[in-house]
Amino acid sequence: MTDIRLPEVADAANLTAALRKAGALDAGAVREVKVLHERDTVVSHITRLGLRYVGESSGSPQSLILKTPHAAFAKPLANAGRHEVAYYTQLATRMPAQLVPRCFDGNFDEESLAWHLLLEDLTDSHEIATQWPLPPSRGQAMAIVAALARWHAAWWDHAGLGETAGVWASTDDTAEHMETFASHYDRFADQLGDRLSEERRTLYRRFIDQSDRMSLRYHSHRHLTVTHGDAHIWNFLLPRAGVSDTVRIFDFDLWDINVPTHDLAYMMALHWYPERRQAFERLLLNHYHDTLIGHGVSGYTRGALDRDYRWSVLWHITKPVRQWSINIPPVIWWNNLERVMMAVEDLGCEELLG
């Protein structure tokens, strides 16, 4: 029996085929599929599936996570689905175990733009650190940053960057992206009116004018890695109390090749208010650097990390504008704007513009 609300990809026959192909099911077969829970995120729909088998199924998953497009964003954000499916099916298989949820099946259809992922269900063993928008505790933040460092270390200056893992953006590409951003910014500034101060308008104009120079760090192709692109703390799963396991990272629709501190600045400068950020920023950057070194990264000094972090914080003034441009709710982009501007001021990031 299969729940009638489920898409075809999650019927018993298709799940049986997917699990067998992934090596997670031998002679048995899925007999029944049941929806245990479902919810929408900002851009996707998440369904927790319960499975019952017939025949030999020892070691096969008793539940799965089915991820599909959010109906309202299926077309405008189709590339996010394409990108995440590519990550799980092409990159995740080449990473150390227990950093990301296991993927049993994934597909993106170029004609219909439909996509899906069948992922390991970690509901019983892991949990999100806090309810959004609460920041993590010190211990949670340390565990999250260590997991991020291990993930970055796995791709640090990897020979596959730009070949089998992502694509290098050319100088023409980055110039085009900045031209698009500048167009979004003009409309953003017009709509905000006097809610965007003249000081902030000046910062944006200087940033746009200096964007070619600001892009040189990326175009060095040195000390870069695969970055998450959406590394807020609610995209990490921490082991529940009493569970001996590792932190898992999920939601890879914005992964790319980039400066590693892009993720750290996104996590802290964009999402944490000054008191919390100032209390933990130095501690977490130290812990991140120590973990990188412990996992084989060499030639990247603590001073280089600080410089890159400030560079990344400044780049993130673009994020609220981009979020506004795709109709992300103001409760997200407005607060991000306020927090990142306070971080820019605290860290003296405007000095980087000369």
Short mmCIF file of C-alpha atoms in Angstrom, two decimals:
data_model
loop_
_atom_site.label_atom_id
_atom_site.label_comp_id
_atom_site.label_asym_id
_atom_site.label_seq_id
_atom_site.Cartn_x
_atom_site.Cartn_y
_atom_site.Cartn_z
CA MET A 1 0.00 0.00 0.00
CA THR A 2 1.31 3.48 -0.90
CA ASP A 3 0.02 6.79 0.43
CA ILE A 4 -1.89 8.50 -2.42
CA ARG A 5 -0.27 11.88 -1.62
CA LEU A 6 3.16 10.63 -2.63
CA PRO A 7 4.78 11.34 -6.00
CA GLU A 8 5.57 8.43 -8.26
CA VAL A 9 9.23 8.44 -7.29
CA ALA A 10 8.23 7.39 -3.76
CA ASP A 11 5.99 4.48 -4.60
CA ALA A 12 7.02 1.03 -3.38
CA ALA A 13 8.43 -0.19 -6.70
CA ASN A 14 10.57 2.88 -7.30
CA LEU A 15 11.88 2.91 -3.75
CA THR A 16 12.77 -0.76 -4.04
CA ALA A 17 14.72 -0.09 -7.23
CA ALA A 18 16.50 2.93 -5.76
CA LEU A 19 17.53 1.16 -2.57
CA ARG A 20 18.79 -1.86 -4.48
CA LYS A 21 20.85 0.33 -6.80
CA ALA A 22 22.32 2.12 -3.78
CA GLY A 23 23.27 -1.21 -2.17
CA ALA A 24 20.87 -0.68 0.73
CA LEU A 25 18.46 -3.53 -0.06
CA ASP A 26 19.20 -7.07 -1.20
CA ALA A 27 16.53 -9.69 -1.81
CA GLY A 28 13.62 -7.95 -0.10
CA ALA A 29 11.27 -5.31 -1.47
CA VAL A 30 9.42 -2.28 -0.14
CA ARG A 31 5.84 -3.31 0.56
CA GLU A 32 4.35 -0.18 2.11
CA VAL A 33 5.21 3.51 2.14
CA LYS A 34 3.67 5.87 4.67
CA VAL A 35 4.03 9.62 5.22
CA LEU A 36 5.30 10.15 8.76
CA HIS A 37 5.66 13.91 8.51
CA GLU A 38 5.90 16.65 5.90
CA ARG A 39 6.77 20.31 5.90
CA ASP A 40 7.83 23.17 3.66
CA THR A 41 11.11 25.00 3.94
CA VAL A 42 11.67 28.34 2.24
CA VAL A 43 12.43 26.69 -1.12
CA SER A 44 11.71 22.95 -0.83
CA HIS A 45 9.22 20.37 0.44
CA ILE A 46 10.40 17.72 2.92
CA THR A 47 8.56 14.43 3.44
CA ARG A 48 9.58 11.81 5.99
CA LEU A 49 8.66 8.36 4.69
CA GLY A 50 8.16 5.23 6.77
CA LEU A 51 8.93 1.95 4.98
CA ARG A 52 7.80 -1.63 5.49
CA TYR A 53 9.38 -4.50 3.63
CA VAL A 54 8.61 -7.98 2.43
CA GLY A 55 11.43 -10.51 2.36
CA GLU A 56 15.01 -9.99 3.53
CA SER A 57 15.60 -6.38 4.54
CA SER A 58 18.12 -6.56 7.38
CA GLY A 59 20.06 -3.29 7.52
CA SER A 60 17.76 -1.47 5.11
CA PRO A 61 16.47 1.96 6.17
CA GLN A 62 13.17 1.98 8.03
CA SER A 63 12.55 5.57 6.98
CA LEU A 64 13.80 8.05 4.39
CA ILE A 65 13.71 11.77 3.73
CA LEU A 66 12.21 12.75 0.37
CA LYS A 67 13.17 16.25 -0.74
CA THR A 68 11.28 17.85 -3.65
CA PRO A 69 10.71 21.43 -4.89
CA HIS A 70 8.52 23.87 -3.00
CA ALA A 71 5.62 24.50 -5.38
CA ALA A 72 5.95 28.28 -5.20
CA PHE A 73 9.65 28.23 -6.10
CA ALA A 74 9.85 25.22 -8.43
CA LYS A 75 10.55 27.24 -11.59
CA PRO A 76 12.33 30.41 -10.40
CA LEU A 77 14.72 28.37 -8.25
CA ALA A 78 15.00 25.29 -10.46
CA ASN A 79 18.78 25.66 -10.60
CA ALA A 80 18.92 25.17 -6.84
CA GLY A 81 17.45 21.70 -7.25
CA ARG A 82 19.76 20.93 -10.16
CA HIS A 83 22.71 22.06 -8.07
CA GLU A 84 21.83 20.07 -4.97
CA VAL A 85 21.16 16.87 -6.92
CA ALA A 86 24.57 17.31 -8.56
CA TYR A 87 26.21 17.69 -5.16
CA TYR A 88 24.72 14.54 -3.66
CA THR A 89 25.17 12.37 -6.75
CA GLN A 90 28.61 13.60 -7.88
CA LEU A 91 30.54 15.11 -4.96
CA ALA A 92 29.19 13.54 -1.77
CA THR A 93 30.31 10.08 -2.87
CA ARG A 94 33.93 11.32 -2.91
CA MET A 95 33.92 12.75 0.61
CA PRO A 96 34.85 11.26 3.98
CA ALA A 97 31.97 9.35 5.55
CA GLN A 98 29.61 10.84 8.13
CA LEU A 99 29.88 14.47 7.08
CA VAL A 100 26.65 14.63 5.08
CA PRO A 101 23.51 12.46 5.05
CA ARG A 102 23.73 9.43 2.77
CA CYS A 103 21.92 9.87 -0.53
CA PHE A 104 20.10 6.80 -1.87
CA ASP A 105 18.76 8.40 -5.04
CA GLY A 106 18.63 11.76 -6.78
CA ASN A 107 17.51 13.05 -10.15
CA PHE A 108 16.87 16.33 -11.95
CA ASP A 109 14.71 16.34 -15.09
CA GLU A 110 15.84 19.07 -17.49
CA GLU A 111 12.54 19.11 -19.40
CA SER A 112 10.04 19.31 -16.56
CA LEU A 113 12.48 20.83 -14.00
CA ALA A 114 11.18 18.25 -11.51
CA TRP A 115 13.76 16.91 -9.09
CA HIS A 116 14.01 14.77 -6.00
CA LEU A 117 16.45 13.45 -3.44
CA LEU A 118 16.04 10.36 -1.25
CA LEU A 119 18.22 10.91 1.80
CA GLU A 120 19.20 9.16 4.99
CA ASP A 121 16.72 9.93 7.77
CA LEU A 122 18.61 11.13 10.85
CA THR A 123 15.53 12.31 12.76
CA ASP A 124 15.95 9.85 15.64
CA SER A 125 19.70 10.33 16.09
CA HIS A 126 20.23 14.02 15.27
CA GLU A 127 18.62 17.39 15.78
CA ILE A 128 18.95 21.03 14.79
CA ALA A 129 20.88 23.07 17.36
CA THR A 130 18.11 25.59 18.08
CA GLN A 131 14.79 26.90 16.90
CA TRP A 132 15.32 29.66 14.34
CA PRO A 133 16.42 32.40 14.93
CA LEU A 134 18.07 31.52 18.26
CA PRO A 135 21.89 31.27 18.11
CA PRO A 136 23.69 28.10 19.20
CA SER A 137 25.37 27.47 22.53
CA ARG A 138 29.15 27.63 22.74
CA GLY A 139 29.47 23.85 22.54
CA GLN A 140 27.09 23.57 19.61
CA ALA A 141 28.91 26.31 17.73
CA MET A 142 32.27 24.61 18.29
CA ALA A 143 30.94 21.30 16.95
CA ILE A 144 29.37 22.97 13.92
CA VAL A 145 32.52 24.92 13.01
CA ALA A 146 34.66 21.78 13.39
CA ALA A 147 32.38 19.90 10.98
CA LEU A 148 32.57 22.78 8.51
CA ALA A 149 36.37 22.78 8.74
CA ARG A 150 36.54 19.02 8.09
CA TRP A 151 34.28 19.46 5.07
CA HIS A 152 36.36 22.35 3.72
CA ALA A 153 39.59 20.43 4.33
CA ALA A 154 38.32 17.55 2.19
CA TRP A 155 38.18 19.85 -0.86
CA TRP A 156 40.97 22.31 -0.01
CA ASP A 157 42.87 23.15 -3.21
CA HIS A 158 41.62 19.83 -4.57
CA ALA A 159 42.78 18.87 -8.06
CA GLY A 160 39.14 18.33 -9.02
CA LEU A 161 38.09 21.93 -8.33
CA GLY A 162 36.79 23.38 -11.57
CA GLU A 163 37.10 19.98 -13.27
CA THR A 164 34.99 17.33 -11.57
CA ALA A 165 33.83 19.54 -8.69
CA GLY A 166 32.19 22.76 -9.76
CA VAL A 167 33.23 25.26 -12.41
CA TRP A 168 35.69 28.14 -12.15
CA ALA A 169 34.09 31.51 -12.79
CA SER A 170 36.07 33.59 -15.28
CA THR A 171 36.77 37.28 -14.78
CA ASP A 172 34.04 37.94 -17.35
CA ASP A 173 31.65 35.78 -15.30
CA THR A 174 32.32 37.67 -12.08
CA ALA A 175 31.99 41.01 -13.87
CA GLU A 176 28.63 39.91 -15.28
CA HIS A 177 27.45 38.75 -11.86
CA MET A 178 28.42 42.09 -10.37
CA GLU A 179 26.62 43.95 -13.15
CA THR A 180 23.49 41.95 -12.33
CA PHE A 181 23.96 42.69 -8.64
CA ALA A 182 24.36 46.41 -9.34
CA SER A 183 21.05 46.38 -11.19
CA HIS A 184 19.34 44.64 -8.27
CA TYR A 185 20.95 47.07 -5.84
CA ASP A 186 19.64 50.13 -7.71
CA ARG A 187 16.07 48.84 -7.44
CA PHE A 188 16.64 47.75 -3.82
CA ALA A 189 17.92 51.20 -2.85
CA ASP A 190 15.05 52.93 -4.65
CA GLN A 191 12.48 50.82 -2.83
CA LEU A 192 14.04 51.32 0.61
CA GLY A 193 14.30 55.08 0.23
CA ASP A 194 15.44 56.72 3.47
CA ARG A 195 15.50 53.33 5.23
CA LEU A 196 18.90 52.85 3.58
CA SER A 197 21.20 55.54 4.95
CA GLU A 198 23.52 57.62 2.82
CA GLU A 199 26.49 56.01 4.61
CA ARG A 200 25.34 52.56 3.52
CA ARG A 201 24.61 53.76 -0.01
CA THR A 202 28.16 55.08 -0.19
CA LEU A 203 29.51 51.71 0.99
CA TYR A 204 27.54 49.86 -1.68
CA ARG A 205 28.68 52.25 -4.40
CA ARG A 206 32.32 51.89 -3.35
CA PHE A 207 31.96 48.11 -3.21
CA ILE A 208 30.50 47.96 -6.72
CA ASP A 209 33.24 50.27 -8.02
CA GLN A 210 35.96 48.11 -6.43
CA SER A 211 34.41 44.73 -7.28
CA ASP A 212 37.07 43.79 -9.86
CA ARG A 213 39.78 44.21 -7.24
CA MET A 214 37.67 42.48 -4.60
CA SER A 215 37.36 39.47 -6.94
CA LEU A 216 41.14 38.98 -7.22
CA ARG A 217 41.18 36.82 -4.07
CA TYR A 218 38.88 34.31 -5.75
CA HIS A 219 40.72 34.42 -9.07
CA SER A 220 44.00 33.53 -7.34
CA HIS A 221 42.65 29.93 -7.25
CA ARG A 222 44.69 29.46 -4.09
CA HIS A 223 43.41 28.28 -0.70
CA LEU A 224 39.91 27.73 -2.06
CA THR A 225 37.50 24.89 -1.47
CA VAL A 226 33.94 23.74 -2.04
CA THR A 227 31.79 26.03 0.08
CA HIS A 228 28.26 25.44 1.29
CA GLY A 229 26.83 28.83 0.41
CA ASP A 230 24.02 28.67 2.99
CA ALA A 231 25.95 27.67 6.10
CA HIS A 232 23.68 29.01 8.83
CA ILE A 233 23.55 26.82 11.92
CA TRP A 234 20.14 25.37 11.02
CA ASN A 235 21.73 23.50 8.12
CA PHE A 236 23.70 21.31 10.53
CA LEU A 237 22.40 18.25 12.36
CA LEU A 238 23.94 17.60 15.78
CA PRO A 239 23.84 14.22 17.57
CA ARG A 240 21.09 14.03 20.18
CA ALA A 241 22.03 13.66 23.83
CA GLY A 242 23.47 10.21 24.46
CA VAL A 243 24.12 9.51 20.76
CA SER A 244 27.73 8.89 19.77
CA ASP A 245 27.91 10.24 16.24
CA THR A 246 29.16 13.15 14.14
CA VAL A 247 27.64 16.43 13.00
CA ARG A 248 26.07 16.24 9.54
CA ILE A 249 25.78 19.10 7.04
CA PHE A 250 22.81 19.34 4.68
CA ASP A 251 21.03 21.59 2.14
CA PHE A 252 23.53 21.99 -0.70
CA ASP A 253 21.58 24.01 -3.24
CA LEU A 254 24.11 26.89 -3.11
CA TRP A 255 27.44 25.03 -3.01
CA ASP A 256 30.25 26.43 -5.10
CA ILE A 257 34.00 26.91 -5.28
CA ASN A 258 34.90 29.88 -3.12
CA VAL A 259 37.04 31.33 -0.37
CA PRO A 260 36.38 29.12 2.69
CA THR A 261 35.58 32.01 5.02
CA HIS A 262 32.53 32.73 2.85
CA ASP A 263 30.74 30.12 4.96
CA LEU A 264 32.07 31.37 8.30
CA ALA A 265 31.07 34.96 7.61
CA TYR A 266 27.65 33.84 6.43
CA MET A 267 27.16 31.86 9.66
CA MET A 268 28.32 34.54 12.09
CA ALA A 269 28.31 38.02 10.53
CA LEU A 270 25.06 37.62 8.65
CA HIS A 271 23.09 35.75 11.33
CA TRP A 272 24.41 36.75 14.76
CA TYR A 273 23.87 40.04 16.52
CA PRO A 274 27.03 41.82 17.73
CA GLU A 275 27.08 40.67 21.36
CA ARG A 276 26.95 36.97 20.43
CA ARG A 277 29.24 37.31 17.44
CA GLN A 278 31.85 39.29 19.35
CA ALA A 279 31.80 36.76 22.21
CA PHE A 280 32.48 33.74 19.97
CA GLU A 281 33.99 35.00 16.71
CA ARG A 282 37.66 34.79 17.71
CA LEU A 283 37.20 31.49 19.55
CA LEU A 284 35.47 29.88 16.57
CA LEU A 285 37.96 31.17 14.01
CA ASN A 286 40.77 29.70 16.14
CA HIS A 287 38.94 26.38 16.40
CA TYR A 288 38.25 26.35 12.67
CA HIS A 289 41.91 26.98 11.85
CA ASP A 290 43.13 24.32 14.30
CA THR A 291 40.75 21.79 12.76
CA LEU A 292 41.89 22.64 9.22
CA ILE A 293 45.52 22.07 10.18
CA GLY A 294 44.60 18.86 11.95
CA HIS A 295 43.01 17.57 8.75
CA GLY A 296 45.94 18.17 6.47
CA VAL A 297 45.63 21.79 5.30
CA SER A 298 49.03 23.48 5.14
CA GLY A 299 50.39 26.90 4.21
CA TYR A 300 47.26 28.75 5.36
CA THR A 301 48.19 30.97 8.29
CA ARG A 302 45.97 32.26 11.03
CA GLY A 303 46.57 35.77 9.72
CA ALA A 304 45.41 34.72 6.24
CA LEU A 305 42.23 33.38 7.80
CA ASP A 306 41.55 36.74 9.47
CA ARG A 307 42.10 38.63 6.21
CA ASP A 308 39.84 36.26 4.32
CA TYR A 309 37.17 36.49 7.01
CA ARG A 310 37.00 40.28 6.81
CA TRP A 311 36.96 40.06 3.00
CA SER A 312 34.04 37.61 3.19
CA VAL A 313 32.10 39.74 5.68
CA LEU A 314 32.31 42.65 3.25
CA TRP A 315 31.17 40.50 0.33
CA HIS A 316 28.11 39.49 2.33
CA ILE A 317 26.61 42.96 2.10
CA THR A 318 25.45 41.64 -1.28
CA LYS A 319 23.41 38.84 0.30
CA PRO A 320 20.39 40.81 1.60
CA VAL A 321 20.04 42.45 -1.81
CA ARG A 322 20.10 39.11 -3.60
CA GLN A 323 17.58 37.69 -1.13
CA TRP A 324 15.30 40.67 -1.72
CA SER A 325 15.61 40.19 -5.49
CA ILE A 326 14.15 36.65 -5.32
CA ASN A 327 11.34 37.61 -2.95
CA ILE A 328 12.76 36.07 0.22
CA PRO A 329 10.62 37.49 3.06
CA PRO A 330 11.79 40.80 4.64
CA VAL A 331 11.99 39.14 8.07
CA ILE A 332 15.06 37.36 6.68
CA TRP A 333 16.80 39.89 4.42
CA TRP A 334 16.17 42.99 6.57
CA ASN A 335 17.66 41.45 9.70
CA ASN A 336 20.56 40.07 7.66
CA LEU A 337 21.22 43.56 6.33
CA GLU A 338 21.34 45.08 9.80
CA ARG A 339 23.59 42.37 11.23
CA VAL A 340 26.11 42.28 8.40
CA MET A 341 26.42 46.07 8.36
CA MET A 342 27.21 46.03 12.09
CA ALA A 343 29.86 43.37 11.47
CA VAL A 344 31.40 45.42 8.65
CA GLU A 345 31.70 48.36 11.03
CA ASP A 346 33.04 46.27 13.95
CA LEU A 347 35.73 44.61 11.83
CA GLY A 348 36.73 47.68 9.84
CA CYS A 349 35.96 45.90 6.59
CA GLU A 350 35.51 49.14 4.66
CA GLU A 351 39.29 49.56 4.81
CA LEU A 352 39.55 46.75 2.25
CA LEU A 353 38.05 49.04 -0.36
CA GLY A 354 41.11 51.34 -0.23
#
